[in-house]
Coordinates of C-alpha atoms in Angstrom, one line a residue:
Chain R
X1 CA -45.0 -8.9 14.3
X2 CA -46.2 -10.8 17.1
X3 CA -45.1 -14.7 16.4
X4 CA -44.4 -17.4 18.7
X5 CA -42.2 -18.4 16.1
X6 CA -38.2 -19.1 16.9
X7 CA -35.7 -16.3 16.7
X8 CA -32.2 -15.4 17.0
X9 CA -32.8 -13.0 19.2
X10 CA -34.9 -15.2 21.1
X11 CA -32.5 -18.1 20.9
X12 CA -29.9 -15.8 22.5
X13 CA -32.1 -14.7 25.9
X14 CA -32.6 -18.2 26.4
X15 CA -29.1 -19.0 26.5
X16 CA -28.4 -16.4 28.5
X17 CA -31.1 -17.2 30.9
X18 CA -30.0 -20.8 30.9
X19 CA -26.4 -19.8 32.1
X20 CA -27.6 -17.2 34.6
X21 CA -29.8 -19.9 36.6
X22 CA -27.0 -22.3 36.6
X23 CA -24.9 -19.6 37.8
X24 CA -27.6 -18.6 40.7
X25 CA -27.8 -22.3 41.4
X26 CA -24.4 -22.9 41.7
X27 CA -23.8 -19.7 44.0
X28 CA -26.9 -21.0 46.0
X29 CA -25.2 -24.5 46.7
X30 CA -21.6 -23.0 47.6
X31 CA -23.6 -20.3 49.9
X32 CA -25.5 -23.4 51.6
X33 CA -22.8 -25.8 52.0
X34 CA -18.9 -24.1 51.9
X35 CA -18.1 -23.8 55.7
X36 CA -18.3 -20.2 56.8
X37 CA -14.7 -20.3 57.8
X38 CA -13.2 -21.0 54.1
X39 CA -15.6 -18.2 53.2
X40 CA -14.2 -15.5 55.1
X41 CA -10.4 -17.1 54.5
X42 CA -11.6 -16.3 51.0
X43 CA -12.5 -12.7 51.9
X44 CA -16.5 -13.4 51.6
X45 CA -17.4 -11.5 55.0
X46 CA -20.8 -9.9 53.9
X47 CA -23.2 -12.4 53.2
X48 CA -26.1 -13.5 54.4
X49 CA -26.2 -15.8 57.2
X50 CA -26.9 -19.4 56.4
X51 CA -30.0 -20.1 57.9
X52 CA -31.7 -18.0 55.2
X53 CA -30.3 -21.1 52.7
X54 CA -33.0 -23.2 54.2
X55 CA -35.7 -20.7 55.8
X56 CA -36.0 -19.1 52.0
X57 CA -37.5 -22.4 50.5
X58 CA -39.6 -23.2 53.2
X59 CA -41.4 -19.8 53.2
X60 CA -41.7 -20.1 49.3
X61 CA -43.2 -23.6 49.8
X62 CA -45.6 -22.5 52.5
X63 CA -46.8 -19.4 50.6
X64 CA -47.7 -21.7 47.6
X65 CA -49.5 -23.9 49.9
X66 CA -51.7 -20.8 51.4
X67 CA -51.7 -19.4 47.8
X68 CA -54.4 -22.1 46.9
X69 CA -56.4 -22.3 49.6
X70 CA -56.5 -18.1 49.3
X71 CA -57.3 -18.5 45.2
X72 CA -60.1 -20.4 46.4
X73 CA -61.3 -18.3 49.4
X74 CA -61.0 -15.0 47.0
X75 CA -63.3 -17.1 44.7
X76 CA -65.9 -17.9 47.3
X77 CA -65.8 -14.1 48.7
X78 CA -66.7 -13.0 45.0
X79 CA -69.6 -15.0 44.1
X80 CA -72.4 -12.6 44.1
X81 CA -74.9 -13.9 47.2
X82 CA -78.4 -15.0 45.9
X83 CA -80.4 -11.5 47.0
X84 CA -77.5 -9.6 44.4
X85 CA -78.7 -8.1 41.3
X86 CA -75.3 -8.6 39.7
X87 CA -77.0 -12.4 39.0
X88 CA -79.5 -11.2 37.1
X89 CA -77.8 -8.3 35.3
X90 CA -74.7 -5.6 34.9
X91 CA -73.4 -2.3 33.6
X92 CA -72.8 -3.2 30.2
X93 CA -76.6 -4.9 30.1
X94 CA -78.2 -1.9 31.3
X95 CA -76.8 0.9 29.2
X96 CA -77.0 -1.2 25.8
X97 CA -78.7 0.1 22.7
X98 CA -81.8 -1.1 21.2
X99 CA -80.7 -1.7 17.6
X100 CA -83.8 -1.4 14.5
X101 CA -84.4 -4.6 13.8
X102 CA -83.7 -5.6 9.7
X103 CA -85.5 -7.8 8.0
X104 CA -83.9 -10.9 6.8
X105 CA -80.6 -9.7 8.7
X106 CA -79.8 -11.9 11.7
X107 CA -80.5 -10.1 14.9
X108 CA -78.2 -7.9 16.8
X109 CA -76.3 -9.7 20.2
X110 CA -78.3 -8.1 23.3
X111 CA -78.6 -8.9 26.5
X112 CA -82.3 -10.6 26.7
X113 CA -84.1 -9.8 30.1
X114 CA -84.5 -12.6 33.0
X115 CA -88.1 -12.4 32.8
X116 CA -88.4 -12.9 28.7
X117 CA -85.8 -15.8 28.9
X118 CA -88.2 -17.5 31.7
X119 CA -91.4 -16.9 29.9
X120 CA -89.5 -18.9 27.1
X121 CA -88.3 -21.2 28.5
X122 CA -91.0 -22.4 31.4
X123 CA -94.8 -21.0 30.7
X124 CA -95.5 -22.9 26.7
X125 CA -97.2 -26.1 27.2
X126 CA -96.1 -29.0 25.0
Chain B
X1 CA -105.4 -29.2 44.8
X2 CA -103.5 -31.7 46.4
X3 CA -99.9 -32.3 47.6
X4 CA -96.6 -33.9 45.4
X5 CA -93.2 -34.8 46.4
X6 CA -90.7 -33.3 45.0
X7 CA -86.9 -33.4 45.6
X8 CA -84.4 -30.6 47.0
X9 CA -81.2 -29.4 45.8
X10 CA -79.4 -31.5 48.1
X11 CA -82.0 -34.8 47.7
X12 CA -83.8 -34.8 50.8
X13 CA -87.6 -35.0 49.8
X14 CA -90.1 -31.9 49.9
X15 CA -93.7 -31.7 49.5
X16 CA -95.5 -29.1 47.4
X17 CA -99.3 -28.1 48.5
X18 CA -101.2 -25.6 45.9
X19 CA -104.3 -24.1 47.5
X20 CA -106.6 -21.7 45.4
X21 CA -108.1 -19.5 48.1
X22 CA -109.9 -17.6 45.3
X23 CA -109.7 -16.2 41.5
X24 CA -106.8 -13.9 42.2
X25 CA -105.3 -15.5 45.7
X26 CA -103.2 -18.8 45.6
X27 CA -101.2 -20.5 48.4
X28 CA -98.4 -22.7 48.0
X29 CA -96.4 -24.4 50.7
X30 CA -93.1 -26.0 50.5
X31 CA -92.6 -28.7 53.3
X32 CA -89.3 -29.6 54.3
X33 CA -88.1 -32.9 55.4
X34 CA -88.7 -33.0 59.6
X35 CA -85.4 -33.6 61.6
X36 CA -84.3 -37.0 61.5
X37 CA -83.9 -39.3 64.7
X38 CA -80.6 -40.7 63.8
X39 CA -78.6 -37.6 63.1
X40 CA -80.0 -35.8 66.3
X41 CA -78.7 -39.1 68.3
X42 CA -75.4 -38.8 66.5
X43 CA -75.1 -35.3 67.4
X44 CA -75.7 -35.9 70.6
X45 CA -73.5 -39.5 70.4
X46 CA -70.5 -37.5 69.1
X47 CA -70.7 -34.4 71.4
X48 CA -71.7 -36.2 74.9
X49 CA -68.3 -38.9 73.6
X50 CA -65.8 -35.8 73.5
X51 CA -67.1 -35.0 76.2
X52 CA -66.5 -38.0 78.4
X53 CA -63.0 -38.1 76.4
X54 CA -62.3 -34.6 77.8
X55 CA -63.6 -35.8 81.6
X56 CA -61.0 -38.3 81.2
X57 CA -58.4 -36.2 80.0
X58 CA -59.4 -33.9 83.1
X59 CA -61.0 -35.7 85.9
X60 CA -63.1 -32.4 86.1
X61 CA -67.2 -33.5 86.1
X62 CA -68.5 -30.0 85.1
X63 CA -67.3 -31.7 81.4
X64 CA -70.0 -33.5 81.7
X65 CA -73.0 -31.5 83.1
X66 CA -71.6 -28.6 80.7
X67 CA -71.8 -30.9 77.6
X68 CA -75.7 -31.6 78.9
X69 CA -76.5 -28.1 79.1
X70 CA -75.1 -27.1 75.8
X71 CA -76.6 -30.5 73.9
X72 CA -80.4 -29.2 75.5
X73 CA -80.0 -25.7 75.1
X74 CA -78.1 -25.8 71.2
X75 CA -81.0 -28.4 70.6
X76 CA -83.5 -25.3 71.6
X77 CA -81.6 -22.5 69.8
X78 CA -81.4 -24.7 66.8
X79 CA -85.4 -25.6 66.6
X80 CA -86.0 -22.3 67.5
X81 CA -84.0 -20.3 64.9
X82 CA -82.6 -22.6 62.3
X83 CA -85.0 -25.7 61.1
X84 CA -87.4 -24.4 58.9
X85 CA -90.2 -26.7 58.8
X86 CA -92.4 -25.1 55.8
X87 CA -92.1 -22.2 53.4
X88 CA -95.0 -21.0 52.0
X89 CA -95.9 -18.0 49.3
X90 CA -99.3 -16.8 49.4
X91 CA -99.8 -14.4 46.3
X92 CA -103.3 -12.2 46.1
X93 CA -103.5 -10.4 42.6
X94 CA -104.3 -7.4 43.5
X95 CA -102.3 -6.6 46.8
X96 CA -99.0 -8.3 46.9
X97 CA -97.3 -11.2 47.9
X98 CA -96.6 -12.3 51.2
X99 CA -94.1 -14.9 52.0
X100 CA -93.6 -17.2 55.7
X101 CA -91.3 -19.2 57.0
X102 CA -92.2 -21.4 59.7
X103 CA -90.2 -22.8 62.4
X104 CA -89.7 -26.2 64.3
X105 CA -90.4 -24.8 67.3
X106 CA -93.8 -23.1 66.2
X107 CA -92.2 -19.7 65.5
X108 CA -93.1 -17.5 62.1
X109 CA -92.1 -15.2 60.1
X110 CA -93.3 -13.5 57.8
X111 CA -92.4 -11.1 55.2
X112 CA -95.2 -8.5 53.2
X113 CA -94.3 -7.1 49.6
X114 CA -97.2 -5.3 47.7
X115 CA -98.1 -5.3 44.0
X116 CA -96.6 -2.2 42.9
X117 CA -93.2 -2.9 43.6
X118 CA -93.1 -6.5 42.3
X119 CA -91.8 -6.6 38.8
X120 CA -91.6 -9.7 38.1
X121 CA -91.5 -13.8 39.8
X122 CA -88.5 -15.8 38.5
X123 CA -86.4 -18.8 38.5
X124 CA -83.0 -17.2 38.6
X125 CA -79.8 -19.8 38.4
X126 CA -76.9 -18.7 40.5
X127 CA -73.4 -20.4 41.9
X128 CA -74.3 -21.4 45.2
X129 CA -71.4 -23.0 47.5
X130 CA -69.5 -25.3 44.7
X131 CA -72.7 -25.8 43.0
X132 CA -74.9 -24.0 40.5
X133 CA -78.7 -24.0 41.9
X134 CA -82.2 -23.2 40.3
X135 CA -84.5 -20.7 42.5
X136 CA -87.1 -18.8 42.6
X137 CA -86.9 -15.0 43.3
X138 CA -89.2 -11.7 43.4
X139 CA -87.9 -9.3 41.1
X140 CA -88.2 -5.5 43.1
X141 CA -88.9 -2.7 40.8
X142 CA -87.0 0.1 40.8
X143 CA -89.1 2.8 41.1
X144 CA -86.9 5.4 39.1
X145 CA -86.2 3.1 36.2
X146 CA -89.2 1.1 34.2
X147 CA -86.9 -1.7 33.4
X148 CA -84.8 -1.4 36.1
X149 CA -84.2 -4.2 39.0
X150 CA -83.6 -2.6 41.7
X151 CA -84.1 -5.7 45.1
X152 CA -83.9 -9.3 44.4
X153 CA -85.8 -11.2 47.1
X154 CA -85.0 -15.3 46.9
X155 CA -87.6 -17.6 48.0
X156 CA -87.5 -20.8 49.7
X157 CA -83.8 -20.7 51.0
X158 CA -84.2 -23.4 53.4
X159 CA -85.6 -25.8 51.8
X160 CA -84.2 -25.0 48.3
X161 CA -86.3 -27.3 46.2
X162 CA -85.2 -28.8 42.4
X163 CA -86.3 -27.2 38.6
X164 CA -89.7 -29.2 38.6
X165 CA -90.8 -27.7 41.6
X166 CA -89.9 -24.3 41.0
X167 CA -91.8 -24.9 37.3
X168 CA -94.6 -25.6 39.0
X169 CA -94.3 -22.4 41.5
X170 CA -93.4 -20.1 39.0
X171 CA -96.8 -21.5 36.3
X172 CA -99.1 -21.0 39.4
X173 CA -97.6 -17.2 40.1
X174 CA -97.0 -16.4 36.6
X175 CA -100.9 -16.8 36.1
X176 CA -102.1 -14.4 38.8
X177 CA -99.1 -12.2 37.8
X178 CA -101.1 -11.9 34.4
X179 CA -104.1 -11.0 35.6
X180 CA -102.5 -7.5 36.7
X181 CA -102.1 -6.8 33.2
X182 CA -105.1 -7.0 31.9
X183 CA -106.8 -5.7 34.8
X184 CA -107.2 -1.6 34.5
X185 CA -104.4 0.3 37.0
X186 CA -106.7 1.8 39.6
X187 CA -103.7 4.4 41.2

């Protein structure tokens, strides 16, 4: 139901969005450039004034510029600190079931505790 | 038990010293490296030479005397509160932990946590400005939960020191740790 596979229908919004951005570019480049006077000669009173033809790409550019450097604040400022337990465990690690253990079944995935893991990993002697 | 270098997170050398005071009582002692010569005088290069830049920008001499004051008196504030010279853990089995951090300028302190709220010692890994460190932290209980965390206190934040280290620390806790165990719960 779901495929990435090429359609008709598919084939046809592409076309269509292919001529509408041409269009918008087009209209973009007369709105920038035609003097304002053939404009109005033409009966075009209402638009919007021309500086927005150059201030709209420069905003878009700057906000893409502060975009990283916020992606990578809003990372830093949601790292858990050291003295958090969210390091060590969550919601879905407390409130998980115990499931009977089988023999000769493998093991059910659960959430081991810090404290087992270290034992393991750091107290045998080789 | 002597002393052995070890290495910090960021490479500057640290010194472990393990002390047995008794059965159930160990001491250990992280040393950080002491503040160097040359960065002090390139501190005090760069900030007294924007200084003199703004005198001459200026022509006002207060630049000057104020730069002085503020090298002497961040040099102070800095000894005083920031450079930690040595953490140390001193862990008796039966009462609690107790762990120090001593200053450059002579200044301690210290912070007491008993026995029956410590669940657990552990190296805990966590993401740590653009870089995933190895430390050791006390494990709070919570008292309303058995298996519940409920504080985590991290240990030697100043000097930070690498995985063998922290092996070392966490064998030597681990073992009095134990002992609580076995021994019978007197309250």
């Amino acid at each position: 139901e779901n495929s990435p596979a090429p359609l008709p229908e598919r084939a046809i919004y592409g076309f269509a969005l292919f001529l509408g951005s041409w269009f918008g570019f087009i209209l973009y480049l007369i709105w920038a450039y035609v003097p304002e006077t053939w404009l109005f000669s033409l009966g075009l009173t209402y638009w919007p004034q021309k500086y927005w033809a150059v201030a709209l790409p420069a905003y878009l550019l700057v906000a893409i510029g502060i975009g990283y450097i916020l992606l990578f604040g809003i990372n830093m400022m949601s790292t858990a600190p050291l003295n958090s337990t969210h390091t060590i465990t969550d919601n879905y690690a407390k409130k998980q079931q115990q499931k009977k253990f089988q023999e000769e079944a493998i093991p059910a995935l659960r959430d081991i505790p810090i404290s087992e893991v270290n034992r393991m990993f750091f107290l045998p002697e080789k | 038990m002597g002393e052995r270098r070890y290495r910090s997170a960021s490479g500057a050398p640290v010194a472990l010293r393990r002390r047995q005071h008794s059965a159930s009582c160990r001491e250990l002692s992280v040393r950080c490296p002491r503040l160097q010569l040359r960065s002090l005088s390139a501190v005090t290069s760069a900030v007294w030479l924007a200084a003199y830049g703004l005198f001459v920008l200026s022509e006002n001499s207060m630049v000057l005397s104020a730069a002085i004051f503020i090298t002497l008196f961040g040099l102070i504030i800095y000894l005083h509160f920031v450079k930690v010279d040595q953490e140390s853990l001193l862990v008796i089995g039966s009462l609690g932990i107790q762990v120090t951090s001593s200053y450059a300028s002579g200044r301690e302190s210290t912070t007491f946590i008993e026995m029956g709220q410590v669940k657990d010692v552990v190296i805990n890994e966590a993401i740590h400005m653009q870089k995933v460190i190895y430390y050791l932290c006390i494990l709070l209980q919570d008292p309303g939960d058995p298996q519940g965390v409920s504080e985590v206190v991290p240990l030697f934040q100043s000097s930070k020191p690498r995985l063998d280290c922290l092996i070392e620390v966490y064998k030597s806790c681990q073992e009095i740790l134990e002992q609580r165990k076995t021994a019978p719960q007197s309250s």
